[in-house]
Amino acid sequence: MANLKEIKLKIGSVKNTQKTTKAMKLVSSAKLTRTRQLSDQAKSYAEKINQVLSEIAHRVGKVQDDGMHNRAFIQNENPKTVDIVFVTADKGLCGGFNMATIKAVMHMMNEYRAKGVTVRLRVAGRKGVDYFTFQGETLSQKVSDLSSTPDYNRASDFIQEVVTDFQNGVTDKVVLIYNGFLNMLTQELKIKEILPISLENVELKDESSMLNIEPDDDEEVLNELTEKYIQFNMYFSLLDSLAAEHSARMQAMEAATKNAKEKVDSLTVEYNKARQAAITTELIEIISGVEALK
């Protein structure tokens, strides 16, 4: 059995760790509140721009035979080159948050490669960069300080190369993967094909559209809206992922704090047993000494 001094040092060390994890939970809670506010504000805009682009895609699909051809709205069932854009955290200590995204990326990458499709990886987040660099994978694009501090302009710059390559025919499909916020206790893995724009679940009535585009400006409007659509989806994914990261870190730190408390209780019991054993040993030695003097 360890001596009293060693056990006491262990108790002090675990208590310090418990204070740290508790503080980290409180910090993540405060950051989560702020990030959720930003995410909620951006969500309505993201839903509206997705609706607008889906409507445009649907209407363009009806007039393709009239000479309007835009790659962003033409579905490609047999892509030759796919860009996988994914978001991970810059920091750890958030449970399996990052690995959930990485496993989804690995699974999709292996599926495409098994079909002979060329896969290019683009990552925002140091954990994703570190993992795939260690695995020897080539990253077409990487940034390590964007997911922790989402910024619309930087997100737009990051995703612009993806849009340009797609418009120029270098890639045939763009998939966005990230771990998003569902509620305070749960994160939801989100896999979204952002290019070409999907026509699934688009229901349009014959009534007049909310869109009024001049015939001569259709291609220009489509290209501009497509870029905005991609840029904002990238920005929203960063906000949603950051909220989920803080949520995951809160849970991880709460579990760590609970485990630390249990460890302190266990060490305290061990300390009391060791102290009682020491006292008993001393009493036996005293009694034995007295008996020896008789």
PDB file of C-alpha atoms in Angstrom, residues 14-15 17-18 21-22 251-267:
ATOM      1  CA  VAL A  14      -6.578  15.042  -9.044  1.00  0.00           C
ATOM      2  CA  LYS A  15      -8.346  17.923  -7.303  1.00  0.00           C
ATOM      3  CA  THR A  17      -7.311  18.510 -12.536  1.00  0.00           C
ATOM      4  CA  GLN A  18     -10.938  18.591 -11.408  1.00  0.00           C
ATOM      5  CA  THR A  21     -11.951  20.500 -16.214  1.00  0.00           C
ATOM      6  CA  LYS A  22     -14.737  22.313 -14.379  1.00  0.00           C
ATOM      7  CA  GLN A 251     -19.857  16.916 -22.162  1.00  0.00           C
ATOM      8  CA  ALA A 252     -16.260  15.689 -22.159  1.00  0.00           C
ATOM      9  CA  MET A 253     -15.241  18.088 -19.382  1.00  0.00           C
ATOM     10  CA  GLU A 254     -18.334  17.237 -17.345  1.00  0.00           C
ATOM     11  CA  ALA A 255     -17.465  13.538 -17.619  1.00  0.00           C
ATOM     12  CA  ALA A 256     -13.833  14.289 -16.706  1.00  0.00           C
ATOM     13  CA  THR A 257     -14.934  16.326 -13.676  1.00  0.00           C
ATOM     14  CA  LYS A 258     -17.189  13.492 -12.561  1.00  0.00           C
ATOM     15  CA  ASN A 259     -14.397  10.941 -12.991  1.00  0.00           C
ATOM     16  CA  ALA A 260     -12.013  13.174 -11.037  1.00  0.00           C
ATOM     17  CA  LYS A 261     -14.484  13.383  -8.171  1.00  0.00           C
ATOM     18  CA  GLU A 262     -14.848   9.610  -8.114  1.00  0.00           C
ATOM     19  CA  LYS A 263     -11.060   9.253  -8.149  1.00  0.00           C
ATOM     20  CA  VAL A 264     -10.713  11.695  -5.225  1.00  0.00           C
ATOM     21  CA  ASP A 265     -13.306   9.718  -3.255  1.00  0.00           C
ATOM     22  CA  SER A 266     -11.459   6.482  -4.002  1.00  0.00           C
ATOM     23  CA  LEU A 267      -8.094   7.955  -3.012  1.00  0.00           C
TER      24      LEU A 267
END
